[in-house]
């Protein structure tokens, strides 16, 4: 992960972003721009695959979009009026080049490229079955399972083969697939991972977030519906609903942290939803203080909402430098600490002698919170209170978010009072799960939640086959060792 944020090791990382274009001059240039806007969703690697009359063309690289796809020679090597792209943070499979997407294979009836946002929760079981049938895998990514399922399907038409393949898959996926039959977009039946469609005249665009449409001047048309498959080719835009209808469960964390604030997710402005979250947080856990300080940058909208609801002034008590790249890893702890200060520094003249409320989006391991609270104390804060714009993260995500093992989640090991002592805050509070739903205009039903909130509640909306089998195997090995 290439990052300029020294606290990124304590954030949940979104898995990927996808972007596809049909019917545009030099489609790859549009895709490169769209991937720039989605860079926050994955910073380990990026790739683009295009299609023209001569066939498929691909370029994949580790690192950011900038530096890899802002060169004319690279874009010229990706000709065609159709292209799709991907930015990646690895959740399944290592960050090796063989896992960089879009993945491509020559199937019996032509080339097949796929870009995947999400995670297949039964990928290992499917992979073992496919291996026994003779499939030879080239990557360790769960996405390649989809390619092999399509390749080995007994259906005759490409769309039917894709439907057959996805019918065997569990988990979360938003997919863009490029074939000689057209550009195909598909979203899992629960709509866990986001996908939207836009248009510029006769050009059709698909993207993980609306902000990627904005950057190329496209008009947002609609979300790709949960369980919907859309085929775009010379015959037009056709929609299919090949899967059994299910109550949607879009990921609630898109509103808390993953999506850019200038995106619209589930028909809701992410910026406004985060301000609403801050306002509800103030109602639930208000405290007498002098200033509200956001943890930059993701805590800013919630802090604004908290300040407006509480009447306490919003101030930039932590200043982030946006012009510092990766610092050299130094062997000395003292020098490493100075490297952190290059990127985030307390606004000491503002902080000294004040009672402050720090607003952050989440607590994962707690390492970020420890550092930030200490930064405020070193700057002379009289009291440091922390308020979190999401409920305690007590469970791992298996739908494409890189979550630590549950044993490493602070909220899974401690209650809120113990967490406050651990991070050395005068007080700590989280928004309630009911308050989070209320901030998004919903009322949570425990019997039928409207969103995937498993990282907070442990209520997983799909089977977790691989995880269940892993636990069974581990229990069997433990029993065997005891015996």
Tab-separated table of C-alpha atoms in Angstrom:
chain	number	residue	atom	x	y	z
A	1	UNK	CA	0.000	0.000	0.000
A	2	UNK	CA	1.478	3.333	-1.041
A	3	UNK	CA	0.133	5.933	1.351
A	4	UNK	CA	0.897	9.388	2.679
A	5	UNK	CA	-1.088	8.837	5.864
A	6	UNK	CA	0.987	7.510	8.780
A	7	UNK	CA	-2.180	6.264	10.487
A	8	UNK	CA	-3.397	4.178	7.533
A	9	UNK	CA	-2.261	0.971	9.189
A	10	UNK	CA	-5.210	1.381	11.558
A	11	UNK	CA	-7.947	1.903	8.959
A	12	UNK	CA	-10.264	-0.580	7.334
A	13	UNK	CA	-9.190	-0.669	3.704
A	14	UNK	CA	-11.663	-0.795	0.878
A	15	UNK	CA	-10.959	-3.540	-1.547
A	16	UNK	CA	-11.064	-2.143	-5.073
A	17	UNK	CA	-12.613	0.213	-7.564
A	18	UNK	CA	-13.834	-0.580	-11.084
A	19	UNK	CA	-14.526	1.625	-14.095
A	20	UNK	CA	-15.696	0.698	-17.600
A	21	UNK	CA	-16.497	2.568	-20.827
A	22	UNK	CA	-18.411	1.516	-23.934
A	23	UNK	CA	-18.264	3.475	-27.206
A	24	UNK	CA	-15.755	6.272	-26.626
A	25	UNK	CA	-12.820	7.538	-28.655
A	26	UNK	CA	-9.694	6.236	-26.893
A	27	UNK	CA	-11.778	4.612	-24.176
A	28	UNK	CA	-8.646	3.869	-22.134
A	29	UNK	CA	-8.072	7.575	-21.516
A	30	UNK	CA	-11.555	7.852	-19.973
A	31	UNK	CA	-10.835	4.795	-17.834
A	32	UNK	CA	-7.547	6.270	-16.615
A	33	UNK	CA	-9.340	9.438	-15.516
A	34	UNK	CA	-12.049	7.429	-13.805
A	35	UNK	CA	-9.479	5.338	-11.954
A	36	UNK	CA	-7.800	8.534	-10.720
A	37	UNK	CA	-11.101	9.461	-9.049
A	38	UNK	CA	-11.323	5.977	-7.500
A	39	UNK	CA	-7.726	5.874	-6.290
A	40	UNK	CA	-8.850	6.000	-2.644
A	41	UNK	CA	-10.465	2.568	-3.077
A	42	UNK	CA	-7.194	0.811	-3.896
A	43	UNK	CA	-3.622	2.030	-4.038
A	44	UNK	CA	-1.519	-1.094	-4.488
A	45	UNK	CA	-2.011	-1.601	-8.211
A	46	UNK	CA	-3.976	-0.529	-11.266
A	47	UNK	CA	-4.795	-1.986	-14.656
A	48	UNK	CA	-6.686	-1.279	-17.876
A	49	UNK	CA	-7.843	-3.678	-20.613
A	50	UNK	CA	-9.224	-2.396	-23.918
A	51	UNK	CA	-10.823	-4.029	-26.950
A	52	UNK	CA	-10.638	-3.056	-30.619
A	53	UNK	CA	-10.900	-4.863	-33.957
A	54	UNK	CA	-7.483	-6.446	-33.420
A	55	UNK	CA	-8.359	-7.934	-30.046
A	56	UNK	CA	-7.670	-7.246	-26.375
A	57	UNK	CA	-4.895	-5.025	-25.033
A	58	UNK	CA	-3.818	-4.786	-21.394
A	59	UNK	CA	-1.475	-2.811	-19.206
A	60	UNK	CA	-1.176	-3.509	-15.492
A	61	UNK	CA	1.194	-2.025	-12.953
A	62	UNK	CA	1.836	-1.830	-9.250
A	63	UNK	CA	1.393	1.530	-7.559
A	64	UNK	CA	-0.865	4.472	-8.251
A	65	UNK	CA	-2.712	5.370	-11.431
A	66	UNK	CA	-0.575	8.512	-11.714
A	67	UNK	CA	2.807	7.567	-13.055
A	68	UNK	CA	1.463	4.420	-14.703
A	69	UNK	CA	-1.418	5.660	-16.849
A	70	UNK	CA	-0.683	9.345	-17.410
A	71	UNK	CA	1.744	8.658	-20.269
A	72	UNK	CA	0.656	8.967	-23.890
A	73	UNK	CA	2.562	5.848	-24.960
A	74	UNK	CA	0.694	3.721	-22.411
A	75	UNK	CA	-2.714	5.032	-23.497
A	76	UNK	CA	-1.792	4.536	-27.171
A	77	UNK	CA	-0.963	0.897	-26.368
A	78	UNK	CA	-4.600	0.454	-25.265
A	79	UNK	CA	-6.599	1.236	-28.440
A	80	UNK	CA	-10.318	0.725	-28.872
A	81	UNK	CA	-13.682	2.249	-28.066
A	82	UNK	CA	-14.294	-0.110	-25.129
A	83	UNK	CA	-12.195	-0.545	-22.001
A	84	UNK	CA	-12.400	-1.412	-18.337
A	85	UNK	CA	-10.066	-0.728	-15.445
A	86	UNK	CA	-9.381	-1.578	-11.841
A	87	UNK	CA	-7.594	-0.161	-8.816
A	88	UNK	CA	-6.675	-2.683	-6.165
A	89	UNK	CA	-5.981	-3.152	-2.533
A	90	UNK	CA	-5.431	-6.853	-1.944
A	91	UNK	CA	-7.918	-8.584	0.322
A	92	UNK	CA	-7.657	-12.033	-1.245
A	93	UNK	CA	-4.309	-12.969	-2.745
A	94	UNK	CA	-1.007	-11.160	-2.443
A	95	UNK	CA	-0.067	-7.881	-4.124
A	96	UNK	CA	2.019	-9.719	-6.769
A	97	UNK	CA	1.647	-8.687	-10.405
A	98	UNK	CA	-0.162	-11.911	-11.263
A	99	UNK	CA	-3.061	-10.729	-9.076
A	100	UNK	CA	-3.343	-7.247	-10.593
A	101	UNK	CA	-6.636	-6.774	-12.439
A	102	UNK	CA	-8.328	-6.791	-14.866
A	103	UNK	CA	-7.613	-10.501	-15.178
A	104	UNK	CA	-7.749	-11.825	-18.749
A	105	UNK	CA	-8.092	-15.274	-20.303
A	106	UNK	CA	-8.639	-16.695	-23.769
A	107	UNK	CA	-11.730	-18.887	-23.488
A	108	UNK	CA	-13.090	-21.263	-26.108
A	109	UNK	CA	-15.283	-18.559	-27.629
A	110	UNK	CA	-12.926	-15.602	-27.257
A	111	UNK	CA	-11.210	-13.294	-24.827
A	112	UNK	CA	-12.647	-12.597	-21.390
A	113	UNK	CA	-11.480	-9.781	-19.094
A	114	UNK	CA	-12.885	-9.186	-15.617
A	115	UNK	CA	-12.536	-6.487	-12.959
A	116	UNK	CA	-13.964	-7.345	-9.550
A	117	UNK	CA	-14.849	-5.294	-6.490
A	118	UNK	CA	-15.734	-7.512	-3.540
A	119	UNK	CA	-14.829	-10.890	-2.143
A	120	UNK	CA	-15.994	-14.426	-2.907
A	121	UNK	CA	-16.580	-16.068	0.466
A	122	UNK	CA	-16.543	-19.632	-0.919
A	123	UNK	CA	-13.620	-19.091	-3.306
A	124	UNK	CA	-11.306	-21.624	-1.669
A	125	UNK	CA	-13.912	-24.389	-1.797
A	126	UNK	CA	-14.658	-23.619	-5.454
A	127	UNK	CA	-10.964	-23.443	-6.235
A	128	UNK	CA	-10.333	-26.917	-4.789
A	129	UNK	CA	-13.174	-28.339	-6.862
A	130	UNK	CA	-11.882	-26.651	-10.020
A	131	UNK	CA	-8.335	-27.868	-9.341
A	132	UNK	CA	-9.598	-31.440	-9.144
A	133	UNK	CA	-11.317	-30.968	-12.507
A	134	UNK	CA	-8.022	-29.886	-14.060
A	135	UNK	CA	-8.190	-26.103	-13.905
A	136	UNK	CA	-4.766	-24.468	-13.677
A	137	UNK	CA	-4.762	-21.186	-11.762
A	138	UNK	CA	-2.363	-18.377	-12.642
A	139	UNK	CA	-3.105	-16.156	-9.629
A	140	UNK	CA	-4.080	-16.424	-5.976
A	141	UNK	CA	-6.987	-13.985	-6.419
A	142	UNK	CA	-10.557	-15.072	-5.757
A	143	UNK	CA	-11.515	-13.280	-8.989
A	144	UNK	CA	-9.846	-15.968	-11.084
A	145	UNK	CA	-12.370	-18.481	-9.742
A	146	UNK	CA	-15.032	-16.618	-11.734
A	147	UNK	CA	-13.020	-17.010	-14.943
A	148	UNK	CA	-12.665	-20.777	-14.450
A	149	UNK	CA	-16.340	-21.183	-13.603
A	150	UNK	CA	-17.255	-19.371	-16.822
A	151	UNK	CA	-14.741	-21.400	-18.817
A	152	UNK	CA	-16.022	-24.747	-17.532
A	153	UNK	CA	-19.732	-23.960	-17.728
A	154	UNK	CA	-21.775	-26.282	-19.961
A	155	UNK	CA	-23.974	-23.397	-21.145
A	156	UNK	CA	-23.485	-22.334	-24.751
A	157	UNK	CA	-24.076	-18.551	-24.666
A	158	UNK	CA	-21.660	-16.235	-22.883
A	159	UNK	CA	-24.313	-14.535	-20.749
A	160	UNK	CA	-25.717	-17.908	-19.706
A	161	UNK	CA	-22.232	-19.103	-18.802
A	162	UNK	CA	-21.672	-16.038	-16.626
A	163	UNK	CA	-25.027	-16.542	-14.901
A	164	UNK	CA	-24.188	-20.212	-14.366
A	165	UNK	CA	-20.818	-19.247	-12.872
A	166	UNK	CA	-22.176	-16.576	-10.543
A	167	UNK	CA	-24.924	-18.902	-9.389
A	168	UNK	CA	-22.194	-20.953	-7.694
A	169	UNK	CA	-20.594	-17.957	-5.999
A	170	UNK	CA	-21.222	-16.692	-2.462
A	171	UNK	CA	-20.255	-13.319	-1.071
A	172	UNK	CA	-20.034	-9.851	-2.571
A	173	UNK	CA	-19.221	-8.749	-6.089
A	174	UNK	CA	-19.565	-5.845	-8.439
A	175	UNK	CA	-18.163	-7.031	-11.741
A	176	UNK	CA	-17.244	-5.508	-15.067
A	177	UNK	CA	-16.563	-8.063	-17.787
A	178	UNK	CA	-15.332	-7.383	-21.298
A	179	UNK	CA	-16.003	-9.933	-24.031
A	180	UNK	CA	-16.359	-9.854	-27.789
A	181	UNK	CA	-20.133	-9.894	-27.169
A	182	UNK	CA	-19.965	-6.583	-25.285
A	183	UNK	CA	-19.323	-4.908	-21.938
A	184	UNK	CA	-21.143	-6.595	-19.054
A	185	UNK	CA	-21.819	-5.128	-15.602
A	186	UNK	CA	-23.180	-7.215	-12.747
A	187	UNK	CA	-23.874	-6.754	-9.046
A	188	UNK	CA	-24.430	-9.442	-6.418
A	189	UNK	CA	-28.057	-10.169	-5.426
A	190	UNK	CA	-27.705	-8.329	-2.096
A	191	UNK	CA	-25.980	-5.307	-3.645
A	192	UNK	CA	-23.282	-5.366	-0.968
A	193	UNK	CA	-20.703	-3.622	-3.127
A	194	UNK	CA	-21.649	-0.463	-5.083
A	195	UNK	CA	-21.864	0.025	-8.862
A	196	UNK	CA	-23.405	2.883	-10.859
A	197	UNK	CA	-24.104	3.644	-14.514
A	198	UNK	CA	-23.646	6.942	-16.333
A	199	UNK	CA	-23.755	8.339	-19.847
A	200	UNK	CA	-22.168	10.899	-22.151
A	201	UNK	CA	-24.332	10.941	-25.272
A	202	UNK	CA	-24.020	7.442	-26.723
A	203	UNK	CA	-21.150	6.515	-24.401
A	204	UNK	CA	-22.052	4.250	-21.468
A	205	UNK	CA	-19.966	4.266	-18.293
A	206	UNK	CA	-19.923	2.042	-15.214
A	207	UNK	CA	-18.106	2.962	-12.005
A	208	UNK	CA	-17.841	2.063	-8.334
A	209	UNK	CA	-18.753	5.626	-7.340
A	210	UNK	CA	-20.512	8.618	-8.875
A	211	UNK	CA	-17.439	10.830	-8.353
A	212	UNK	CA	-15.720	8.883	-11.152
A	213	UNK	CA	-18.567	9.901	-13.480
A	214	UNK	CA	-18.188	13.524	-12.427
A	215	UNK	CA	-14.514	13.664	-13.309
A	216	UNK	CA	-15.165	12.762	-16.966
A	217	UNK	CA	-18.288	14.915	-17.288
A	218	UNK	CA	-20.720	11.985	-17.431
A	219	UNK	CA	-24.340	12.193	-16.321
A	220	UNK	CA	-25.328	9.815	-13.537
A	221	UNK	CA	-28.212	7.639	-14.702
A	222	UNK	CA	-28.808	5.098	-11.952
A	223	UNK	CA	-27.361	2.384	-9.773
A	224	UNK	CA	-26.869	-1.059	-11.184
A	225	UNK	CA	-29.499	-2.869	-9.153
A	226	UNK	CA	-28.734	-5.700	-6.745
A	227	UNK	CA	-28.724	-8.923	-8.756
A	228	UNK	CA	-28.901	-7.033	-12.055
A	229	UNK	CA	-26.786	-7.830	-15.117
A	230	UNK	CA	-26.423	-5.239	-17.887
A	231	UNK	CA	-25.080	-5.988	-21.363
A	232	UNK	CA	-23.927	-3.081	-23.538
A	233	UNK	CA	-23.085	-3.649	-27.188
A	234	UNK	CA	-24.033	-2.500	-30.683
A	235	UNK	CA	-27.636	-3.563	-30.010
A	236	UNK	CA	-27.928	-1.104	-27.116
A	237	UNK	CA	-28.233	-1.432	-23.350
A	238	UNK	CA	-30.081	-4.501	-22.101
A	239	UNK	CA	-30.878	-5.355	-18.497
A	240	UNK	CA	-31.393	-8.842	-17.065
A	241	UNK	CA	-32.452	-10.116	-13.635
A	242	UNK	CA	-31.149	-13.690	-13.681
A	243	UNK	CA	-30.955	-14.262	-9.918
A	244	UNK	CA	-33.640	-14.831	-7.317
A	245	UNK	CA	-34.844	-11.579	-5.762
A	246	UNK	CA	-33.467	-10.809	-2.294
A	247	UNK	CA	-33.736	-7.951	0.192
A	248	UNK	CA	-30.752	-5.641	-0.590
A	249	UNK	CA	-27.988	-5.270	1.998
A	250	UNK	CA	-25.580	-2.556	0.711
A	251	UNK	CA	-22.462	-1.999	2.817
A	252	UNK	CA	-23.117	0.640	5.471
A	253	UNK	CA	-19.417	1.470	5.767
A	254	UNK	CA	-19.482	3.149	2.351
A	255	UNK	CA	-21.200	6.048	4.138
A	256	UNK	CA	-18.905	5.958	7.156
A	257	UNK	CA	-15.516	5.888	5.440
A	258	UNK	CA	-14.978	4.126	2.100
A	259	UNK	CA	-16.639	6.402	-0.460
A	260	UNK	CA	-15.398	9.871	-1.300
A	261	UNK	CA	-17.505	12.596	0.356
A	262	UNK	CA	-18.458	14.021	-3.056
A	263	UNK	CA	-20.051	10.736	-4.158
A	264	UNK	CA	-23.704	9.738	-3.966
A	265	UNK	CA	-24.288	6.210	-2.621
A	266	UNK	CA	-27.708	4.554	-2.366
A	267	UNK	CA	-29.182	7.851	-3.568
A	268	UNK	CA	-27.685	9.702	-0.575
A	269	UNK	CA	-24.916	12.328	-0.592
A	270	UNK	CA	-22.020	10.800	1.333
A	271	UNK	CA	-20.997	14.237	2.617
A	272	UNK	CA	-24.485	14.928	3.961
A	273	UNK	CA	-24.772	11.459	5.485
A	274	UNK	CA	-21.479	11.916	7.328
A	275	UNK	CA	-22.603	15.298	8.649
A	276	UNK	CA	-25.833	13.649	9.803
A	277	UNK	CA	-23.819	10.934	11.534
A	278	UNK	CA	-21.884	13.623	13.395
A	279	UNK	CA	-25.083	15.360	14.433
A	280	UNK	CA	-26.598	12.132	15.806
A	281	UNK	CA	-23.317	11.364	17.559
A	282	UNK	CA	-23.533	14.763	19.295
A	283	UNK	CA	-27.117	14.052	20.370
A	284	UNK	CA	-26.183	10.640	21.765
A	285	UNK	CA	-22.908	11.491	23.472
A	286	UNK	CA	-22.566	15.252	23.807
A	287	UNK	CA	-20.055	16.649	26.285
A	288	UNK	CA	-19.023	20.100	27.505
A	289	UNK	CA	-15.913	21.126	25.570
A	290	UNK	CA	-14.190	24.097	23.966
A	291	UNK	CA	-13.546	22.883	20.405
A	292	UNK	CA	-14.359	20.034	18.015
A	293	UNK	CA	-11.292	18.676	16.187
A	294	UNK	CA	-11.556	16.254	13.242
A	295	UNK	CA	-8.992	13.544	12.606
A	296	UNK	CA	-8.040	14.426	9.016
A	297	UNK	CA	-9.279	13.806	6.493
A	298	UNK	CA	-12.025	11.246	6.941
A	299	UNK	CA	-13.309	12.674	10.223
A	300	UNK	CA	-14.018	16.152	8.836
A	301	UNK	CA	-17.676	15.895	7.680
A	302	UNK	CA	-18.782	14.126	10.870
A	303	UNK	CA	-16.937	16.741	12.939
A	304	UNK	CA	-18.769	19.520	11.105
A	305	UNK	CA	-22.094	17.838	11.857
A	306	UNK	CA	-21.121	17.316	15.497
A	307	UNK	CA	-20.079	20.969	15.864
A	308	UNK	CA	-23.274	22.278	14.257
A	309	UNK	CA	-25.484	20.081	16.464
A	310	UNK	CA	-23.591	20.816	19.689
A	311	UNK	CA	-22.873	24.500	19.149
A	312	UNK	CA	-19.199	23.912	19.975
A	313	UNK	CA	-16.763	25.544	17.482
A	314	UNK	CA	-15.197	23.379	14.772
A	315	UNK	CA	-11.440	23.908	14.517
A	316	UNK	CA	-8.586	22.330	12.582
A	317	UNK	CA	-6.584	21.200	15.557
A	318	UNK	CA	-4.580	18.711	13.491
A	319	UNK	CA	-2.947	19.935	10.291
A	320	UNK	CA	-2.147	17.431	7.582
A	321	UNK	CA	0.521	18.066	4.958
A	322	UNK	CA	-0.664	16.867	1.544
A	323	UNK	CA	2.764	17.330	-0.010
A	324	UNK	CA	4.687	14.639	1.842
A	325	UNK	CA	5.208	11.330	0.090
A	326	UNK	CA	6.414	8.128	1.614
A	327	UNK	CA	9.047	8.700	4.290
A	328	UNK	CA	12.066	6.469	4.545
A	329	UNK	CA	11.697	3.730	7.138
A	330	UNK	CA	14.198	4.591	9.824
A	331	UNK	CA	15.579	2.131	12.382
A	332	UNK	CA	15.242	4.614	15.217
A	333	UNK	CA	11.837	4.928	16.919
A	334	UNK	CA	12.602	8.605	17.614
A	335	UNK	CA	13.268	9.324	13.936
A	336	UNK	CA	10.150	7.377	12.888
A	337	UNK	CA	8.097	9.556	15.254
A	338	UNK	CA	9.505	12.666	13.598
A	339	UNK	CA	8.450	11.233	10.234
A	340	UNK	CA	4.869	11.063	11.499
A	341	UNK	CA	5.027	14.755	12.429
A	342	UNK	CA	5.987	15.617	8.865
A	343	UNK	CA	2.523	14.496	7.823
A	344	UNK	CA	0.261	15.335	10.787
A	345	UNK	CA	0.989	18.006	13.340
A	346	UNK	CA	-0.999	19.448	16.226
A	347	UNK	CA	-2.074	23.074	15.897
A	348	UNK	CA	-0.585	23.787	19.330
A	349	UNK	CA	-1.602	27.445	19.609
A	350	UNK	CA	-5.222	26.343	19.200
A	351	UNK	CA	-5.047	23.204	21.361
A	352	UNK	CA	-3.173	24.427	24.425
A	353	UNK	CA	-5.357	24.640	27.531
A	354	UNK	CA	-8.503	23.547	25.690
A	355	UNK	CA	-11.011	20.780	26.304
A	356	UNK	CA	-11.188	19.099	22.925
A	357	UNK	CA	-13.432	16.529	21.280
A	358	UNK	CA	-11.665	14.444	18.631
A	359	UNK	CA	-13.930	13.044	15.890
A	360	UNK	CA	-12.777	10.005	13.917
A	361	UNK	CA	-14.645	7.591	11.642
A	362	UNK	CA	-13.688	4.341	13.379
A	363	UNK	CA	-11.385	2.525	15.755
A	364	UNK	CA	-9.844	-0.692	14.445
A	365	UNK	CA	-6.733	-1.764	16.342
A	366	UNK	CA	-6.608	1.449	18.343
A	367	UNK	CA	-3.070	2.405	17.346
A	368	UNK	CA	-4.233	5.543	15.538
A	369	UNK	CA	-6.271	6.714	18.497
A	370	UNK	CA	-3.375	6.226	20.896
A	371	UNK	CA	-1.107	8.373	18.708
A	372	UNK	CA	-3.651	11.125	18.145
A	373	UNK	CA	-4.699	11.418	21.776
A	374	UNK	CA	-1.035	11.629	22.802
A	375	UNK	CA	-0.441	14.257	20.103
A	376	UNK	CA	-3.177	16.381	21.635
A	377	UNK	CA	-1.815	15.947	25.152
A	378	UNK	CA	1.681	16.856	24.001
A	379	UNK	CA	0.191	20.017	22.480
A	380	UNK	CA	-1.185	20.990	25.892
A	381	UNK	CA	-4.839	19.929	25.693
A	382	UNK	CA	-6.538	20.138	29.096
A	383	UNK	CA	-8.983	17.328	28.312
A	384	UNK	CA	-9.163	14.951	25.344
A	385	UNK	CA	-12.500	13.306	24.576
A	386	UNK	CA	-12.957	11.022	21.592
A	387	UNK	CA	-16.147	10.423	19.637
A	388	UNK	CA	-16.380	7.814	16.869
A	389	UNK	CA	-18.727	8.169	13.872
A	390	UNK	CA	-19.451	4.432	13.692
A	391	UNK	CA	-20.355	1.720	16.208
A	392	UNK	CA	-17.541	-0.405	17.700
A	393	UNK	CA	-15.956	-2.625	15.025
A	394	UNK	CA	-16.176	-6.019	16.713
A	395	UNK	CA	-16.265	-8.389	13.730
A	396	UNK	CA	-14.197	-9.055	10.616
A	397	UNK	CA	-15.530	-8.372	7.126
A	398	UNK	CA	-15.532	-11.159	4.531
A	399	UNK	CA	-16.998	-9.129	1.671
A	400	UNK	CA	-13.953	-7.380	0.267
A	401	UNK	CA	-12.740	-5.196	3.116
A	402	UNK	CA	-9.336	-5.873	4.589
A	403	UNK	CA	-10.220	-6.287	8.260
A	404	UNK	CA	-7.780	-7.590	10.876
A	405	UNK	CA	-8.518	-10.895	12.545
A	406	UNK	CA	-11.125	-10.478	15.249
A	407	UNK	CA	-8.484	-10.998	17.923
A	408	UNK	CA	-6.804	-7.782	16.718
A	409	UNK	CA	-9.959	-5.649	16.773
A	410	UNK	CA	-9.805	-3.523	19.902
A	411	UNK	CA	-13.585	-3.453	20.380
A	412	UNK	CA	-13.720	-7.245	20.253
A	413	UNK	CA	-11.347	-7.460	23.207
A	414	UNK	CA	-12.433	-4.540	25.417
A	415	UNK	CA	-15.541	-2.676	26.478
A	416	UNK	CA	-15.757	1.071	25.801
A	417	UNK	CA	-14.481	2.051	29.254
A	418	UNK	CA	-11.400	-0.147	28.868
A	419	UNK	CA	-10.833	1.211	25.349
A	420	UNK	CA	-10.891	4.769	26.706
A	421	UNK	CA	-8.179	3.872	29.209
A	422	UNK	CA	-6.169	2.107	26.508
A	423	UNK	CA	-6.088	5.154	24.230
A	424	UNK	CA	-5.649	7.484	27.239
A	425	UNK	CA	-8.771	9.558	26.496
A	426	UNK	CA	-10.786	11.309	29.194
A	427	UNK	CA	-13.884	9.801	27.606
A	428	UNK	CA	-14.806	7.713	24.584
A	429	UNK	CA	-18.148	7.137	22.870
A	430	UNK	CA	-19.384	5.587	19.636
A	431	UNK	CA	-22.547	6.265	17.669
A	432	UNK	CA	-25.101	3.518	18.281
A	433	UNK	CA	-26.088	1.174	15.447
A	434	UNK	CA	-29.622	2.591	15.681
A	435	UNK	CA	-28.213	6.116	15.509
A	436	UNK	CA	-26.135	5.266	12.448
A	437	UNK	CA	-29.213	3.986	10.622
A	438	UNK	CA	-31.185	7.044	11.722
A	439	UNK	CA	-28.483	9.319	10.310
A	440	UNK	CA	-28.959	7.593	6.942
A	441	UNK	CA	-32.729	8.029	7.065
A	442	UNK	CA	-33.455	4.424	8.066
A	443	UNK	CA	-34.723	2.616	11.122
A	444	UNK	CA	-32.838	-0.593	11.727
A	445	UNK	CA	-34.827	-3.781	11.954
A	446	UNK	CA	-32.970	-6.519	13.813
A	447	UNK	CA	-35.034	-9.118	11.939
A	448	UNK	CA	-34.321	-7.645	8.497
A	449	UNK	CA	-31.501	-5.049	8.449
A	450	UNK	CA	-31.574	-2.784	5.389
A	451	UNK	CA	-27.784	-2.754	5.094
A	452	UNK	CA	-24.795	-4.987	5.660
A	453	UNK	CA	-23.548	-3.986	9.115
A	454	UNK	CA	-21.775	-7.253	9.947
A	455	UNK	CA	-18.543	-5.545	11.042
A	456	UNK	CA	-20.539	-3.966	13.891
A	457	UNK	CA	-23.188	-6.572	14.638
A	458	UNK	CA	-21.816	-9.912	13.390
A	459	UNK	CA	-24.994	-10.332	11.298
A	460	UNK	CA	-23.513	-11.666	8.061
A	461	UNK	CA	-25.986	-11.623	5.165
A	462	UNK	CA	-24.507	-14.617	3.298
A	463	UNK	CA	-22.946	-17.945	4.114
A	464	UNK	CA	-19.215	-17.833	4.945
A	465	UNK	CA	-18.296	-21.231	3.568
A	466	UNK	CA	-14.518	-20.843	3.506
A	467	UNK	CA	-14.380	-19.391	7.009
A	468	UNK	CA	-16.673	-22.096	8.405
A	469	UNK	CA	-14.628	-24.874	6.805
A	470	UNK	CA	-11.395	-23.295	8.041
A	471	UNK	CA	-12.687	-23.239	11.619
A	472	UNK	CA	-13.857	-26.852	11.304
A	473	UNK	CA	-10.438	-27.927	10.019
A	474	UNK	CA	-8.652	-26.022	12.795
A	475	UNK	CA	-10.914	-27.583	15.419
A	476	UNK	CA	-10.209	-31.044	13.979
A	477	UNK	CA	-6.442	-30.454	14.058
A	478	UNK	CA	-6.669	-29.174	17.636
A	479	UNK	CA	-8.673	-32.223	18.710
A	480	UNK	CA	-6.211	-34.530	16.966
A	481	UNK	CA	-3.308	-32.816	18.720
A	482	UNK	CA	-4.990	-33.184	22.112
A	483	UNK	CA	-5.783	-36.839	21.523
